[in-house]
């Protein structure tokens, strides 16, 4: 390395990983992934609050039964991540946009496409449930990783230095 100019490849050499097809990438940092999740969780909570407000307005005008209100909130809690996941089809929901990351398939680095709603459901419902379960003695499953977050800018710079781009 000459002078103070350090190449991206040299800086990220320890951070470079490879997809299942061998294409290198720079994974998103832990803080970026955490911040992206927090932003998506905040959007989810705001969506829950909007759903509760809409349900309260309907209840005020129609006088719904308590069981109907409870079922509607449970359904909204389960459906909202799927709806928000429709924004994730290209791997970039609001959290990823703000942190400069993208959720991609581990096998080839491609965008997750139609599985976006499922990925958001896992991210907002199942992941917190798994963490709570692990913290309360439930343990964790040793499943295989299907998706990962990449640092878009650093991965592009890595590929600009001669590494092939992942498929889109």
PDB file of C-alpha atoms in Angstrom:
ATOM      1  CA  UNK A   1       0.000   0.000   0.000  1.00  0.00           C
ATOM      2  CA  UNK A   2       1.493   3.267  -1.109  1.00  0.00           C
ATOM      3  CA  UNK A   3       1.194   6.394   1.001  1.00  0.00           C
ATOM      4  CA  UNK A   4      -2.131   7.013   2.644  1.00  0.00           C
ATOM      5  CA  UNK A   5      -4.137   5.723  -0.299  1.00  0.00           C
ATOM      6  CA  UNK A   6      -5.622   2.366   0.615  1.00  0.00           C
ATOM      7  CA  UNK A   7      -7.643   0.392  -1.908  1.00  0.00           C
ATOM      8  CA  UNK A   8     -11.106  -0.781  -1.088  1.00  0.00           C
ATOM      9  CA  UNK A   9      -9.973  -4.348  -1.648  1.00  0.00           C
ATOM     10  CA  UNK A  10      -7.214  -3.913   0.939  1.00  0.00           C
ATOM     11  CA  UNK A  11      -9.560  -2.254   3.441  1.00  0.00           C
ATOM     12  CA  UNK A  12     -12.266  -4.840   3.028  1.00  0.00           C
ATOM     13  CA  UNK A  13     -10.033  -7.893   2.547  1.00  0.00           C
ATOM     14  CA  UNK A  14     -10.946  -9.253   5.955  1.00  0.00           C
ATOM     15  CA  UNK A  15     -14.612  -8.431   5.387  1.00  0.00           C
ATOM     16  CA  UNK A  16     -15.051  -9.926   1.930  1.00  0.00           C
ATOM     17  CA  UNK A  17     -17.213 -13.027   1.826  1.00  0.00           C
ATOM     18  CA  UNK A  18     -18.470 -15.085  -1.092  1.00  0.00           C
ATOM     19  CA  UNK A  19     -21.930 -16.094  -2.176  1.00  0.00           C
ATOM     20  CA  UNK A  20     -22.657 -19.738  -2.914  1.00  0.00           C
ATOM     21  CA  UNK A  21     -21.734 -19.126  -6.569  1.00  0.00           C
ATOM     22  CA  UNK A  22     -18.309 -17.666  -5.632  1.00  0.00           C
ATOM     23  CA  UNK A  23     -19.057 -13.977  -6.276  1.00  0.00           C
ATOM     24  CA  UNK A  24     -17.451 -11.817  -3.560  1.00  0.00           C
ATOM     25  CA  UNK A  25     -19.386  -9.261  -1.524  1.00  0.00           C
ATOM     26  CA  UNK A  26     -18.928  -7.042   1.499  1.00  0.00           C
ATOM     27  CA  UNK A  27     -21.453  -7.892   4.214  1.00  0.00           C
ATOM     28  CA  UNK A  28     -23.296  -5.089   5.941  1.00  0.00           C
ATOM     29  CA  UNK A  29     -21.914  -4.179   9.340  1.00  0.00           C
ATOM     30  CA  UNK A  30     -23.660  -5.208  12.509  1.00  0.00           C
ATOM     31  CA  UNK A  31     -24.714  -1.644  13.341  1.00  0.00           C
ATOM     32  CA  UNK A  32     -26.126  -1.099   9.850  1.00  0.00           C
ATOM     33  CA  UNK A  33     -28.146  -4.317  10.072  1.00  0.00           C
ATOM     34  CA  UNK A  34     -29.375  -3.407  13.546  1.00  0.00           C
ATOM     35  CA  UNK A  35     -30.346   0.123  12.478  1.00  0.00           C
ATOM     36  CA  UNK A  36     -32.119  -1.208   9.382  1.00  0.00           C
ATOM     37  CA  UNK A  37     -34.092  -3.615  11.561  1.00  0.00           C
ATOM     38  CA  UNK A  38     -34.940  -0.825  14.042  1.00  0.00           C
ATOM     39  CA  UNK A  39     -36.218   1.392  11.229  1.00  0.00           C
ATOM     40  CA  UNK A  40     -38.311  -1.436   9.791  1.00  0.00           C
ATOM     41  CA  UNK A  41     -39.597  -2.273  13.284  1.00  0.00           C
ATOM     42  CA  UNK A  42     -40.555   1.394  13.791  1.00  0.00           C
ATOM     43  CA  UNK A  43     -42.453   1.373  10.482  1.00  0.00           C
ATOM     44  CA  UNK A  44     -44.167  -1.834  11.636  1.00  0.00           C
ATOM     45  CA  UNK A  45     -45.167  -0.275  14.982  1.00  0.00           C
ATOM     46  CA  UNK A  46     -46.469   2.840  13.209  1.00  0.00           C
ATOM     47  CA  UNK A  47     -48.481   0.563  10.926  1.00  0.00           C
ATOM     48  CA  UNK A  48     -49.874  -1.268  13.951  1.00  0.00           C
ATOM     49  CA  UNK A  49     -50.860   2.053  15.519  1.00  0.00           C
ATOM     50  CA  UNK A  50     -52.520   3.179  12.277  1.00  0.00           C
ATOM     51  CA  UNK A  51     -54.425  -0.113  12.144  1.00  0.00           C
ATOM     52  CA  UNK A  52     -55.506   0.275  15.770  1.00  0.00           C
ATOM     53  CA  UNK A  53     -56.670   3.836  15.093  1.00  0.00           C
ATOM     54  CA  UNK A  54     -58.654   2.701  12.049  1.00  0.00           C
ATOM     55  CA  UNK A  55     -60.176  -0.145  14.038  1.00  0.00           C
ATOM     56  CA  UNK A  56     -61.070   2.265  16.866  1.00  0.00           C
ATOM     57  CA  UNK A  57     -62.812   4.525  14.342  1.00  0.00           C
ATOM     58  CA  UNK A  58     -64.791   1.583  12.959  1.00  0.00           C
ATOM     59  CA  UNK A  59     -65.613   0.449  16.496  1.00  0.00           C
ATOM     60  CA  UNK A  60     -66.845   3.937  17.425  1.00  0.00           C
ATOM     61  CA  UNK A  61     -69.187   4.028  14.453  1.00  0.00           C
ATOM     62  CA  UNK A  62     -70.412   0.410  14.503  1.00  0.00           C
ATOM     63  CA  UNK A  63     -69.857  -0.830  18.061  1.00  0.00           C
ATOM     64  CA  UNK A  64     -67.819  -3.969  17.339  1.00  0.00           C
ATOM     65  CA  UNK A  65     -67.680  -6.947  19.684  1.00  0.00           C
ATOM     66  CA  UNK A  66     -64.490  -7.340  21.755  1.00  0.00           C
ATOM     67  CA  UNK A  67     -63.689 -10.675  20.107  1.00  0.00           C
ATOM     68  CA  UNK A  68     -63.944  -9.110  16.647  1.00  0.00           C
ATOM     69  CA  UNK A  69     -61.562  -6.334  17.699  1.00  0.00           C
ATOM     70  CA  UNK A  70     -59.084  -8.854  19.139  1.00  0.00           C
ATOM     71  CA  UNK A  71     -59.174 -11.039  16.022  1.00  0.00           C
ATOM     72  CA  UNK A  72     -58.805  -8.014  13.748  1.00  0.00           C
ATOM     73  CA  UNK A  73     -55.721  -6.808  15.658  1.00  0.00           C
ATOM     74  CA  UNK A  74     -54.134 -10.269  15.601  1.00  0.00           C
ATOM     75  CA  UNK A  75     -54.814 -10.533  11.867  1.00  0.00           C
ATOM     76  CA  UNK A  76     -53.380  -7.044  11.285  1.00  0.00           C
ATOM     77  CA  UNK A  77     -50.301  -7.950  13.350  1.00  0.00           C
ATOM     78  CA  UNK A  78     -49.709 -10.982  11.104  1.00  0.00           C
ATOM     79  CA  UNK A  79     -50.652  -9.379   7.759  1.00  0.00           C
ATOM     80  CA  UNK A  80     -48.839  -6.048   8.163  1.00  0.00           C
ATOM     81  CA  UNK A  81     -45.296  -7.506   7.812  1.00  0.00           C
ATOM     82  CA  UNK A  82     -46.415  -9.310   4.658  1.00  0.00           C
ATOM     83  CA  UNK A  83     -47.766  -6.061   3.198  1.00  0.00           C
ATOM     84  CA  UNK A  84     -44.611  -4.169   4.178  1.00  0.00           C
ATOM     85  CA  UNK A  85     -42.608  -7.049   2.682  1.00  0.00           C
ATOM     86  CA  UNK A  86     -44.079  -6.232  -0.713  1.00  0.00           C
ATOM     87  CA  UNK A  87     -41.755  -3.203  -0.552  1.00  0.00           C
ATOM     88  CA  UNK A  88     -38.849  -5.627  -0.014  1.00  0.00           C
ATOM     89  CA  UNK A  89     -39.113  -7.357  -3.395  1.00  0.00           C
ATOM     90  CA  UNK A  90     -35.927  -5.640  -4.550  1.00  0.00           C
ATOM     91  CA  UNK A  91     -34.250  -6.248  -1.173  1.00  0.00           C
ATOM     92  CA  UNK A  92     -34.617  -2.676   0.014  1.00  0.00           C
ATOM     93  CA  UNK A  93     -37.305  -1.690   2.479  1.00  0.00           C
ATOM     94  CA  UNK A  94     -37.102   1.651   4.267  1.00  0.00           C
ATOM     95  CA  UNK A  95     -34.485   0.456   6.762  1.00  0.00           C
ATOM     96  CA  UNK A  96     -32.205  -0.785   3.995  1.00  0.00           C
ATOM     97  CA  UNK A  97     -32.624   2.432   2.008  1.00  0.00           C
ATOM     98  CA  UNK A  98     -31.568   4.542   4.964  1.00  0.00           C
ATOM     99  CA  UNK A  99     -28.580   2.348   5.859  1.00  0.00           C
ATOM    100  CA  UNK A 100     -27.289   1.655   2.342  1.00  0.00           C
ATOM    101  CA  UNK A 101     -27.787  -2.104   2.592  1.00  0.00           C
ATOM    102  CA  UNK A 102     -29.696  -4.699   0.606  1.00  0.00           C
ATOM    103  CA  UNK A 103     -31.088  -8.083   1.590  1.00  0.00           C
ATOM    104  CA  UNK A 104     -29.948 -10.692  -0.954  1.00  0.00           C
ATOM    105  CA  UNK A 105     -29.924 -14.458  -1.421  1.00  0.00           C
ATOM    106  CA  UNK A 106     -26.835 -16.139   0.056  1.00  0.00           C
ATOM    107  CA  UNK A 107     -26.686 -18.637  -2.798  1.00  0.00           C
ATOM    108  CA  UNK A 108     -26.019 -16.152  -5.607  1.00  0.00           C
ATOM    109  CA  UNK A 109     -26.410 -12.572  -4.338  1.00  0.00           C
ATOM    110  CA  UNK A 110     -29.609 -12.099  -6.331  1.00  0.00           C
ATOM    111  CA  UNK A 111     -32.565 -10.093  -5.142  1.00  0.00           C
ATOM    112  CA  UNK A 112     -35.101 -11.955  -3.058  1.00  0.00           C
ATOM    113  CA  UNK A 113     -38.032 -11.127  -5.337  1.00  0.00           C
ATOM    114  CA  UNK A 114     -41.391 -12.673  -4.501  1.00  0.00           C
ATOM    115  CA  UNK A 115     -40.129 -13.965  -1.148  1.00  0.00           C
ATOM    116  CA  UNK A 116     -39.910 -10.371   0.129  1.00  0.00           C
ATOM    117  CA  UNK A 117     -43.131 -10.586   2.145  1.00  0.00           C
ATOM    118  CA  UNK A 118     -41.963 -13.799   3.809  1.00  0.00           C
ATOM    119  CA  UNK A 119     -38.535 -12.278   4.544  1.00  0.00           C
ATOM    120  CA  UNK A 120     -40.173  -9.275   6.223  1.00  0.00           C
ATOM    121  CA  UNK A 121     -42.461 -11.584   8.232  1.00  0.00           C
ATOM    122  CA  UNK A 122     -39.406 -13.494   9.440  1.00  0.00           C
ATOM    123  CA  UNK A 123     -37.588 -10.255  10.204  1.00  0.00           C
ATOM    124  CA  UNK A 124     -40.404  -8.601  12.156  1.00  0.00           C
ATOM    125  CA  UNK A 125     -42.298 -11.512  13.738  1.00  0.00           C
ATOM    126  CA  UNK A 126     -40.247 -14.719  13.808  1.00  0.00           C
ATOM    127  CA  UNK A 127     -36.798 -13.241  14.562  1.00  0.00           C
ATOM    128  CA  UNK A 128     -37.966 -11.352  17.669  1.00  0.00           C
ATOM    129  CA  UNK A 129     -39.900 -14.458  18.750  1.00  0.00           C
ATOM    130  CA  UNK A 130     -36.751 -16.597  18.299  1.00  0.00           C
ATOM    131  CA  UNK A 131     -34.653 -14.117  20.288  1.00  0.00           C
ATOM    132  CA  UNK A 132     -37.210 -14.031  23.084  1.00  0.00           C
ATOM    133  CA  UNK A 133     -37.385 -17.814  23.010  1.00  0.00           C
ATOM    134  CA  UNK A 134     -33.599 -18.130  23.191  1.00  0.00           C
ATOM    135  CA  UNK A 135     -33.356 -15.636  26.050  1.00  0.00           C
ATOM    136  CA  UNK A 136     -36.027 -17.482  27.999  1.00  0.00           C
ATOM    137  CA  UNK A 137     -34.408 -20.893  27.570  1.00  0.00           C
ATOM    138  CA  UNK A 138     -36.065 -22.069  24.359  1.00  0.00           C
ATOM    139  CA  UNK A 139     -32.791 -22.444  22.426  1.00  0.00           C
ATOM    140  CA  UNK A 140     -32.078 -21.720  18.765  1.00  0.00           C
ATOM    141  CA  UNK A 141     -32.399 -23.904  15.721  1.00  0.00           C
ATOM    142  CA  UNK A 142     -29.283 -24.501  13.643  1.00  0.00           C
ATOM    143  CA  UNK A 143     -30.916 -23.825  10.268  1.00  0.00           C
ATOM    144  CA  UNK A 144     -29.009 -22.643   7.238  1.00  0.00           C
ATOM    145  CA  UNK A 145     -28.778 -18.995   6.330  1.00  0.00           C
ATOM    146  CA  UNK A 146     -30.831 -18.193   3.221  1.00  0.00           C
ATOM    147  CA  UNK A 147     -30.437 -14.396   3.051  1.00  0.00           C
ATOM    148  CA  UNK A 148     -27.861 -11.844   4.129  1.00  0.00           C
ATOM    149  CA  UNK A 149     -27.459  -8.080   4.044  1.00  0.00           C
ATOM    150  CA  UNK A 150     -24.719  -6.554   1.935  1.00  0.00           C
ATOM    151  CA  UNK A 151     -23.091  -3.121   2.019  1.00  0.00           C
ATOM    152  CA  UNK A 152     -24.075  -1.851  -1.422  1.00  0.00           C
ATOM    153  CA  UNK A 153     -21.468   0.902  -1.841  1.00  0.00           C
ATOM    154  CA  UNK A 154     -18.506  -1.176  -0.657  1.00  0.00           C
ATOM    155  CA  UNK A 155     -19.597  -4.185  -2.704  1.00  0.00           C
ATOM    156  CA  UNK A 156     -19.877  -2.001  -5.837  1.00  0.00           C
ATOM    157  CA  UNK A 157     -16.377  -0.600  -5.223  1.00  0.00           C
ATOM    158  CA  UNK A 158     -15.071  -4.142  -4.743  1.00  0.00           C
ATOM    159  CA  UNK A 159     -16.613  -5.194  -8.063  1.00  0.00           C
ATOM    160  CA  UNK A 160     -15.305  -2.034  -9.781  1.00  0.00           C
ATOM    161  CA  UNK A 161     -11.829  -3.288  -8.986  1.00  0.00           C
ATOM    162  CA  UNK A 162     -12.320  -6.349 -11.165  1.00  0.00           C
ATOM    163  CA  UNK A 163     -14.606  -8.696  -9.296  1.00  0.00           C
ATOM    164  CA  UNK A 164     -17.754  -9.793 -11.150  1.00  0.00           C
ATOM    165  CA  UNK A 165     -21.139  -8.386 -10.220  1.00  0.00           C
ATOM    166  CA  UNK A 166     -23.740 -10.687  -8.689  1.00  0.00           C
ATOM    167  CA  UNK A 167     -26.736 -11.598 -10.837  1.00  0.00           C
ATOM    168  CA  UNK A 168     -29.798  -9.342 -10.541  1.00  0.00           C
TER     169      UNK A 168
END
